[in-house]
mmCIF file of C-alpha atoms in Angstrom:
data_model
loop_
_atom_site.group_PDB
_atom_site.id
_atom_site.type_symbol
_atom_site.label_atom_id
_atom_site.label_comp_id
_atom_site.label_asym_id
_atom_site.label_seq_id
_atom_site.Cartn_x
_atom_site.Cartn_y
_atom_site.Cartn_z
ATOM 1 C CA MET A 14 -28.994 -2.263 37.017
ATOM 2 C CA ARG A 15 -26.928 0.152 34.952
ATOM 3 C CA ALA A 16 -26.953 -0.520 31.209
ATOM 4 C CA ILE A 17 -23.698 -1.549 29.634
ATOM 5 C CA PRO A 18 -22.449 1.351 27.479
ATOM 6 C CA PHE A 19 -22.643 0.759 23.734
ATOM 7 C CA ARG A 20 -18.893 1.187 23.339
ATOM 8 C CA ARG A 21 -18.204 -1.539 25.898
ATOM 9 C CA ARG A 22 -20.671 -3.868 24.199
ATOM 10 C CA LEU A 23 -19.000 -3.213 20.867
ATOM 11 C CA THR A 24 -15.599 -3.890 22.412
ATOM 12 C CA PHE A 25 -16.856 -7.188 23.824
ATOM 13 C CA ILE A 26 -18.163 -8.296 20.432
ATOM 14 C CA ALA A 27 -14.898 -7.234 18.819
ATOM 15 C CA LEU A 28 -12.852 -9.270 21.285
ATOM 16 C CA LEU A 29 -15.153 -12.245 20.789
ATOM 17 C CA LEU A 30 -14.793 -12.153 17.038
ATOM 18 C CA CYS A 31 -11.058 -11.520 17.260
ATOM 19 C CA SER A 32 -10.678 -14.680 19.319
ATOM 20 C CA LEU A 33 -12.831 -16.546 16.826
ATOM 21 C CA PHE A 34 -10.690 -15.569 13.884
ATOM 22 C CA ALA A 35 -7.292 -15.594 15.567
ATOM 23 C CA GLY A 36 -4.966 -17.293 13.139
ATOM 24 C CA CYS A 37 -8.009 -18.311 11.036
ATOM 25 C CA THR A 38 -7.798 -21.641 12.830
ATOM 26 C CA GLY A 39 -11.271 -21.863 14.345
ATOM 27 C CA ILE A 40 -13.174 -21.167 11.145
ATOM 28 C CA PHE A 41 -10.947 -22.943 8.630
ATOM 29 C CA LEU A 42 -9.540 -25.943 10.496
ATOM 30 C CA GLN A 43 -12.034 -28.213 12.244
ATOM 31 C CA PRO A 44 -10.307 -31.564 12.755
ATOM 32 C CA ASP A 45 -11.204 -34.451 14.981
ATOM 33 C CA ARG A 46 -9.666 -37.790 15.925
ATOM 34 C CA ILE A 47 -12.791 -39.894 15.525
ATOM 35 C CA THR A 48 -12.874 -42.912 13.219
ATOM 36 C CA HIS A 49 -15.816 -42.042 11.001
ATOM 37 C CA TYR A 50 -17.742 -44.729 9.143
ATOM 38 C CA PRO A 51 -15.752 -47.663 10.609
ATOM 39 C CA GLU A 52 -17.910 -50.073 8.627
ATOM 40 C CA ARG A 53 -16.981 -48.439 5.309
ATOM 41 C CA SER A 54 -14.761 -50.400 2.935
ATOM 42 C CA PHE A 55 -12.577 -48.438 0.551
ATOM 43 C CA GLY A 56 -12.815 -51.245 -1.988
ATOM 44 C CA THR A 57 -9.079 -51.035 -2.647
ATOM 45 C CA PRO A 58 -5.955 -51.917 -0.605
ATOM 46 C CA VAL A 59 -4.961 -49.195 1.866
ATOM 47 C CA GLU A 60 -1.629 -48.876 3.673
ATOM 48 C CA ASP A 61 -0.543 -46.541 6.459
ATOM 49 C CA ARG A 62 2.342 -44.174 5.838
ATOM 50 C CA TRP A 63 4.050 -41.755 8.223
ATOM 51 C CA ILE A 64 5.591 -38.535 6.972
ATOM 52 C CA THR A 65 7.709 -36.139 9.016
ATOM 53 C CA SER A 66 6.944 -32.448 8.540
ATOM 54 C CA ALA A 67 9.714 -29.851 8.596
ATOM 55 C CA ASP A 68 9.365 -29.227 12.341
ATOM 56 C CA GLY A 69 9.425 -32.928 13.196
ATOM 57 C CA THR A 70 5.653 -33.444 13.504
ATOM 58 C CA LYS A 71 4.616 -36.970 12.493
ATOM 59 C CA LEU A 72 1.817 -36.987 9.927
ATOM 60 C CA HIS A 73 -0.399 -39.899 9.047
ATOM 61 C CA ALA A 74 -1.251 -40.647 5.439
ATOM 62 C CA LEU A 75 -3.121 -43.396 3.636
ATOM 63 C CA PHE A 76 -1.428 -44.913 0.614
ATOM 64 C CA MET A 77 -3.634 -46.631 -1.958
ATOM 65 C CA PRO A 78 -1.433 -48.604 -4.372
ATOM 66 C CA THR A 79 -2.342 -49.931 -7.784
ATOM 67 C CA SER A 80 -2.137 -53.589 -8.676
ATOM 68 C CA THR A 81 0.059 -52.789 -11.680
ATOM 69 C CA THR A 82 2.664 -50.137 -12.510
ATOM 70 C CA PRO A 83 0.939 -46.833 -11.718
ATOM 71 C CA LYS A 84 0.127 -44.357 -14.440
ATOM 72 C CA ALA A 85 0.731 -41.612 -11.853
ATOM 73 C CA THR A 86 0.535 -40.901 -8.142
ATOM 74 C CA ILE A 87 -2.025 -38.437 -6.855
ATOM 75 C CA LEU A 88 -1.302 -36.395 -3.725
ATOM 76 C CA TYR A 89 -4.737 -35.822 -2.209
ATOM 77 C CA LEU A 90 -5.367 -32.907 0.163
ATOM 78 C CA HIS A 91 -8.769 -33.031 1.845
ATOM 79 C CA GLY A 92 -11.165 -30.405 3.203
ATOM 80 C CA ASN A 93 -11.249 -28.650 6.549
ATOM 81 C CA ALA A 94 -13.357 -30.922 8.772
ATOM 82 C CA GLU A 95 -12.949 -34.299 10.483
ATOM 83 C CA ASN A 96 -10.152 -36.452 8.982
ATOM 84 C CA LEU A 97 -9.216 -39.032 6.360
ATOM 85 C CA THR A 98 -11.761 -41.549 7.592
ATOM 86 C CA THR A 99 -14.370 -39.161 6.189
ATOM 87 C CA HIS A 100 -12.569 -38.044 3.046
ATOM 88 C CA ALA A 101 -10.411 -40.892 1.712
ATOM 89 C CA HIS A 102 -13.306 -42.728 0.073
ATOM 90 C CA LEU A 103 -13.604 -39.772 -2.342
ATOM 91 C CA VAL A 104 -10.403 -40.920 -4.078
ATOM 92 C CA SER A 105 -10.544 -44.692 -3.472
ATOM 93 C CA TRP A 106 -11.981 -45.205 -6.970
ATOM 94 C CA LEU A 107 -8.719 -44.059 -8.569
ATOM 95 C CA PRO A 108 -6.337 -47.007 -7.874
ATOM 96 C CA PRO A 109 -8.485 -49.472 -9.867
ATOM 97 C CA GLN A 110 -8.120 -47.000 -12.747
ATOM 98 C CA GLY A 111 -4.319 -47.164 -12.511
ATOM 99 C CA TYR A 112 -3.665 -44.089 -10.330
ATOM 100 C CA GLN A 113 -2.239 -44.661 -6.884
ATOM 101 C CA VAL A 114 -3.067 -42.168 -4.143
ATOM 102 C CA LEU A 115 -1.276 -40.665 -1.160
ATOM 103 C CA ALA A 116 -3.952 -39.056 1.046
ATOM 104 C CA LEU A 117 -2.614 -36.830 3.826
ATOM 105 C CA ASP A 118 -4.069 -35.990 7.219
ATOM 106 C CA TYR A 119 -2.728 -32.594 8.289
ATOM 107 C CA ARG A 120 -1.425 -32.149 11.832
ATOM 108 C CA GLY A 121 -4.175 -32.342 14.432
ATOM 109 C CA TYR A 122 -6.329 -34.468 12.131
ATOM 110 C CA GLY A 123 -6.987 -38.149 12.771
ATOM 111 C CA THR A 124 -3.852 -39.834 14.110
ATOM 112 C CA SER A 125 -1.426 -37.139 12.917
ATOM 113 C CA GLU A 126 0.471 -35.443 15.718
ATOM 114 C CA GLY A 127 0.392 -31.771 16.588
ATOM 115 C CA ILE A 128 -2.016 -28.864 16.765
ATOM 116 C CA GLN A 129 -3.274 -27.390 13.535
ATOM 117 C CA THR A 130 -2.585 -23.873 12.284
ATOM 118 C CA ILE A 131 -2.937 -22.426 8.797
ATOM 119 C CA ASP A 132 0.821 -21.969 8.454
ATOM 120 C CA ASP A 133 1.560 -25.494 9.585
ATOM 121 C CA VAL A 134 -0.924 -27.315 7.358
ATOM 122 C CA HIS A 135 0.763 -25.686 4.364
ATOM 123 C CA GLN A 136 4.073 -26.954 5.736
ATOM 124 C CA ASP A 137 2.520 -30.417 6.018
ATOM 125 C CA ALA A 138 1.409 -30.403 2.376
ATOM 126 C CA GLU A 139 4.956 -29.502 1.370
ATOM 127 C CA ALA A 140 6.267 -32.433 3.424
ATOM 128 C CA ALA A 141 3.902 -34.844 1.675
ATOM 129 C CA LEU A 142 5.002 -33.638 -1.744
ATOM 130 C CA ALA A 143 8.653 -33.942 -0.719
ATOM 131 C CA TRP A 144 8.015 -37.505 0.502
ATOM 132 C CA LEU A 145 6.568 -38.455 -2.874
ATOM 133 C CA VAL A 146 9.359 -36.802 -4.834
ATOM 134 C CA ALA A 147 11.896 -38.745 -2.742
ATOM 135 C CA GLN A 148 10.410 -42.089 -3.825
ATOM 136 C CA PRO A 149 11.872 -43.842 -6.890
ATOM 137 C CA ARG A 150 10.248 -42.445 -10.031
ATOM 138 C CA GLU A 151 9.444 -45.937 -11.303
ATOM 139 C CA LYS A 152 7.318 -46.476 -8.196
ATOM 140 C CA THR A 153 5.361 -43.236 -8.429
ATOM 141 C CA GLY A 154 5.214 -42.250 -12.069
ATOM 142 C CA PRO A 155 4.219 -38.605 -12.610
ATOM 143 C CA ILE A 156 2.845 -36.719 -9.596
ATOM 144 C CA ILE A 157 -0.517 -34.947 -9.676
ATOM 145 C CA VAL A 158 -1.829 -32.775 -6.827
ATOM 146 C CA TYR A 159 -5.575 -32.928 -6.127
ATOM 147 C CA GLY A 160 -7.243 -30.792 -3.462
ATOM 148 C CA GLN A 161 -10.844 -30.405 -2.381
ATOM 149 C CA SER A 162 -12.372 -27.393 -0.615
ATOM 150 C CA LEU A 163 -9.739 -26.109 1.861
ATOM 151 C CA GLY A 164 -7.414 -28.708 0.364
ATOM 152 C CA GLY A 165 -7.860 -27.050 -3.016
ATOM 153 C CA SER A 166 -6.637 -23.745 -1.641
ATOM 154 C CA ILE A 167 -3.713 -25.481 0.076
ATOM 155 C CA ALA A 168 -2.906 -27.375 -3.121
ATOM 156 C CA THR A 169 -2.903 -24.170 -5.171
ATOM 157 C CA TYR A 170 -0.417 -22.468 -2.867
ATOM 158 C CA LEU A 171 1.714 -25.614 -2.756
ATOM 159 C CA VAL A 172 2.048 -25.975 -6.515
ATOM 160 C CA ALA A 173 2.484 -22.224 -6.992
ATOM 161 C CA ARG A 174 5.232 -21.795 -4.396
ATOM 162 C CA SER A 175 6.972 -25.100 -3.720
ATOM 163 C CA LEU A 176 10.581 -25.514 -4.808
ATOM 164 C CA LEU A 177 9.436 -28.953 -5.990
ATOM 165 C CA ARG A 178 6.707 -27.614 -8.286
ATOM 166 C CA SER A 179 8.636 -28.732 -11.365
ATOM 167 C CA LYS A 180 7.930 -32.323 -10.251
ATOM 168 C CA VAL A 181 4.158 -31.799 -10.498
ATOM 169 C CA SER A 182 2.442 -32.820 -13.757
ATOM 170 C CA ALA A 183 -1.000 -31.317 -13.043
ATOM 171 C CA LEU A 184 -3.117 -29.590 -10.402
ATOM 172 C CA ILE A 185 -6.798 -30.380 -9.846
ATOM 173 C CA ILE A 186 -8.940 -28.402 -7.416
ATOM 174 C CA ASP A 187 -12.568 -29.098 -6.547
ATOM 175 C CA SER A 188 -14.871 -26.706 -4.643
ATOM 176 C CA ALA A 189 -11.941 -24.521 -3.570
ATOM 177 C CA PHE A 190 -12.382 -21.002 -2.221
ATOM 178 C CA SER A 191 -10.504 -18.183 -3.872
ATOM 179 C CA SER A 192 -9.668 -16.194 -0.733
ATOM 180 C CA TYR A 193 -9.662 -16.900 2.995
ATOM 181 C CA ARG A 194 -10.862 -13.377 3.635
ATOM 182 C CA ARG A 195 -13.673 -13.571 1.092
ATOM 183 C CA ILE A 196 -15.056 -16.876 2.340
ATOM 184 C CA ALA A 197 -14.882 -15.606 5.941
ATOM 185 C CA ARG A 198 -16.853 -12.516 4.925
ATOM 186 C CA GLU A 199 -19.464 -14.665 3.230
ATOM 187 C CA LYS A 200 -19.861 -16.849 6.316
ATOM 188 C CA LEU A 201 -20.123 -13.806 8.589
ATOM 189 C CA SER A 202 -22.941 -12.472 6.407
ATOM 190 C CA LEU A 203 -25.090 -15.551 7.058
ATOM 191 C CA PHE A 204 -25.659 -14.928 10.793
ATOM 192 C CA TRP A 205 -27.588 -11.926 12.062
ATOM 193 C CA LEU A 206 -25.203 -11.353 14.964
ATOM 194 C CA THR A 207 -22.131 -11.178 12.738
ATOM 195 C CA TRP A 208 -23.729 -9.693 9.625
ATOM 196 C CA PRO A 209 -22.915 -6.068 10.589
ATOM 197 C CA PHE A 210 -19.263 -7.032 11.068
ATOM 198 C CA GLN A 211 -18.722 -8.984 7.857
ATOM 199 C CA TRP A 212 -16.526 -6.320 6.273
ATOM 200 C CA PRO A 213 -14.479 -4.955 9.191
ATOM 201 C CA PHE A 214 -13.895 -8.322 10.825
ATOM 202 C CA SER A 215 -13.107 -10.221 7.636
ATOM 203 C CA PHE A 216 -9.934 -8.120 7.529
ATOM 204 C CA LEU A 217 -8.786 -9.934 10.663
ATOM 205 C CA VAL A 218 -8.392 -12.987 8.448
ATOM 206 C CA SER A 219 -5.037 -13.207 6.717
ATOM 207 C CA ASP A 220 -5.033 -13.692 2.959
ATOM 208 C CA GLN A 221 -1.369 -14.684 2.901
ATOM 209 C CA TYR A 222 -2.283 -17.997 1.279
ATOM 210 C CA ALA A 223 -5.168 -16.784 -0.912
ATOM 211 C CA ALA A 224 -5.413 -19.066 -3.941
ATOM 212 C CA GLU A 225 -6.500 -16.257 -6.268
ATOM 213 C CA ASP A 226 -3.221 -14.436 -5.596
ATOM 214 C CA GLN A 227 -1.128 -17.518 -6.407
ATOM 215 C CA ILE A 228 -2.944 -19.372 -9.145
ATOM 216 C CA ALA A 229 -1.339 -17.478 -12.050
ATOM 217 C CA ARG A 230 1.977 -19.065 -11.001
ATOM 218 C CA ILE A 231 0.646 -22.571 -11.742
ATOM 219 C CA SER A 232 1.230 -22.135 -15.490
ATOM 220 C CA PRO A 233 2.565 -23.988 -17.466
ATOM 221 C CA ILE A 234 1.404 -26.883 -15.274
ATOM 222 C CA PRO A 235 -2.057 -28.049 -16.482
ATOM 223 C CA LEU A 236 -4.816 -26.805 -14.179
ATOM 224 C CA LEU A 237 -8.327 -28.177 -13.761
ATOM 225 C CA ILE A 238 -10.909 -26.318 -11.633
ATOM 226 C CA MET A 239 -14.164 -28.148 -10.801
ATOM 227 C CA HIS A 240 -17.124 -26.712 -8.931
ATOM 228 C CA GLY A 241 -20.799 -27.521 -8.548
ATOM 229 C CA ASP A 242 -23.255 -24.796 -9.456
ATOM 230 C CA MET A 243 -25.385 -25.780 -6.440
ATOM 231 C CA ASP A 244 -22.532 -25.738 -3.918
ATOM 232 C CA GLY A 245 -23.991 -24.398 -0.668
ATOM 233 C CA ILE A 246 -20.665 -24.286 1.186
ATOM 234 C CA VAL A 247 -18.384 -22.445 -1.246
ATOM 235 C CA ASP A 248 -20.215 -20.474 -3.911
ATOM 236 C CA VAL A 249 -19.380 -21.243 -7.531
ATOM 237 C CA SER A 250 -18.224 -17.638 -7.966
ATOM 238 C CA HIS A 251 -14.996 -18.637 -6.212
ATOM 239 C CA ALA A 252 -14.190 -21.055 -9.049
ATOM 240 C CA GLN A 253 -14.948 -18.375 -11.609
ATOM 241 C CA ARG A 254 -12.600 -15.938 -9.854
ATOM 242 C CA LEU A 255 -9.847 -18.561 -9.737
ATOM 243 C CA TYR A 256 -10.260 -19.383 -13.399
ATOM 244 C CA ALA A 257 -10.131 -15.697 -14.348
ATOM 245 C CA ALA A 258 -6.908 -15.248 -12.369
ATOM 246 C CA ALA A 259 -5.225 -18.373 -13.773
ATOM 247 C CA ARG A 260 -3.163 -18.604 -16.946
ATOM 248 C CA GLU A 261 -3.224 -21.262 -19.636
ATOM 249 C CA PRO A 262 -3.321 -24.209 -19.761
ATOM 250 C CA LYS A 263 -6.473 -24.169 -17.649
ATOM 251 C CA GLN A 264 -9.935 -25.712 -17.627
ATOM 252 C CA LEU A 265 -13.075 -24.816 -15.668
ATOM 253 C CA TRP A 266 -15.808 -27.396 -15.263
ATOM 254 C CA ILE A 267 -19.021 -26.088 -13.721
ATOM 255 C CA VAL A 268 -20.980 -29.189 -12.747
ATOM 256 C CA ALA A 269 -24.718 -28.769 -13.304
ATOM 257 C CA GLY A 270 -26.534 -29.690 -10.099
ATOM 258 C CA GLY A 271 -23.223 -30.338 -8.371
ATOM 259 C CA GLN A 272 -22.872 -29.919 -4.620
ATOM 260 C CA HIS A 273 -19.782 -29.407 -2.474
ATOM 261 C CA ILE A 274 -16.864 -31.744 -3.381
ATOM 262 C CA ASN A 275 -19.068 -34.194 -5.264
ATOM 263 C CA ALA A 276 -18.004 -33.497 -8.854
ATOM 264 C CA THR A 277 -16.675 -37.014 -9.418
ATOM 265 C CA PHE A 278 -19.933 -38.540 -8.164
ATOM 266 C CA HIS A 279 -21.232 -37.692 -11.636
ATOM 267 C CA PRO A 280 -20.327 -40.487 -14.115
ATOM 268 C CA ASP A 281 -19.690 -38.091 -17.006
ATOM 269 C CA ILE A 282 -17.372 -35.953 -14.887
ATOM 270 C CA ARG A 283 -15.526 -39.048 -13.689
ATOM 271 C CA LEU A 284 -14.842 -40.066 -17.295
ATOM 272 C CA ARG A 285 -13.644 -36.560 -18.176
ATOM 273 C CA PHE A 286 -11.508 -36.561 -15.015
ATOM 274 C CA LEU A 287 -9.752 -39.757 -16.118
ATOM 275 C CA ASP A 288 -9.228 -38.296 -19.587
ATOM 276 C CA PHE A 289 -7.654 -35.176 -18.039
ATOM 277 C CA LEU A 290 -5.327 -37.369 -15.961
ATOM 278 C CA GLN A 291 -4.288 -39.418 -18.970
ATOM 279 C CA LYS A 292 -3.516 -36.351 -21.065
ATOM 280 C CA SER A 293 -1.652 -34.700 -18.182
ATOM 281 C CA VAL A 294 0.720 -37.625 -17.693
ATOM 282 C CA SER A 295 1.275 -38.248 -21.409
ATOM 283 C CA GLN A 296 2.130 -34.695 -22.426
ATOM 284 C CA PRO A 297 5.470 -33.267 -21.290
ATOM 285 C CA VAL A 298 5.256 -30.015 -19.358
ATOM 286 C CA THR A 299 7.809 -27.227 -19.686
ATOM 287 C CA PRO A 300 9.297 -26.902 -16.174
ATOM 288 C CA PRO A 301 7.801 -23.837 -14.452
ATOM 289 C CA THR A 302 9.958 -21.022 -13.167
ATOM 290 C CA PRO A 303 10.916 -21.702 -9.493
#
C-alpha cells in the first residue's frame, strides 16, 4: 500500500481543524436541550420569560423576582455548555438578598429556538438587555450585567458596545477569557495531536468579540473581575490581562483556591459581592460615551 504523502496528510489535518473551528461554534458553544438536575430546587420563585431576538428567534429566560421592591435587576449570561438548568442555581441566592435576576438561555440552548453561532449569541444578549430596559424602571431598579466564563466575554462586549450601555449600572465578570483566539490556542496546546498547530490554527478563530479589546470602553461603568487562582478551565492570567486593559473604576478579585465560576461559593466573596452591588446601585454613574 502506497504511503500517503506528508503534504496530503497535512492538508487533511488542516481541513479537519478548519471544520472544527469554523465560526468558533464547535469549541465555544456546546449547548444541549436536556433538563439537568430536575430534582434541584432553586429555593426562590422562578418564572418563564420569552424574549424575541432581532432576527425573530424566540429565547427562553428565567426570571427570579424579589418579594419586595428590587434593589436592582441582574442580567445573567451563563457559560458555554448545557443550558440554564445547569447554570441558574449559581444566581438563585440573589433574589432573597433583594436583587432580582433575568437569566438568559442563548439560541440553541435549552428551550430557546434557533441554532447557535458566536454572532447570534451576542445578538441574543443585546435582546435581553433591551427587554429589561423596556420594562418600567420602578419594576427593575438599576440594571447590572453579570457574566460567567463565555458569558463574561459576551457581557463585556455587550456593555462596551451596546447603544443601551448608559442604562447599565455595573458589569461583573467571573472566570472570563480575555480572547477567543488565546483560549483556543491554550486548548490546542493540551492535546498532542493539535499541539503543533496551536499557533497557526488559533488564527482561524476570530477575535472580533475579544473582551480584552473592548474592556477599556466599560469605563466609567463600575467593573468587577473575579477569577479563581486554581481555575483549570480558564487560566487566571486571562483575568489579569483584562484588568490591565480596563480603565477605572475597576476591581480585580483573585480568589485563593477558587475554581472555575465558583467565586461566590466562598462566603467572604459573597459578602463582598453584595457590598459591590449595593455601592454600584447607590452611586450615580456618569453616562458613558455611546
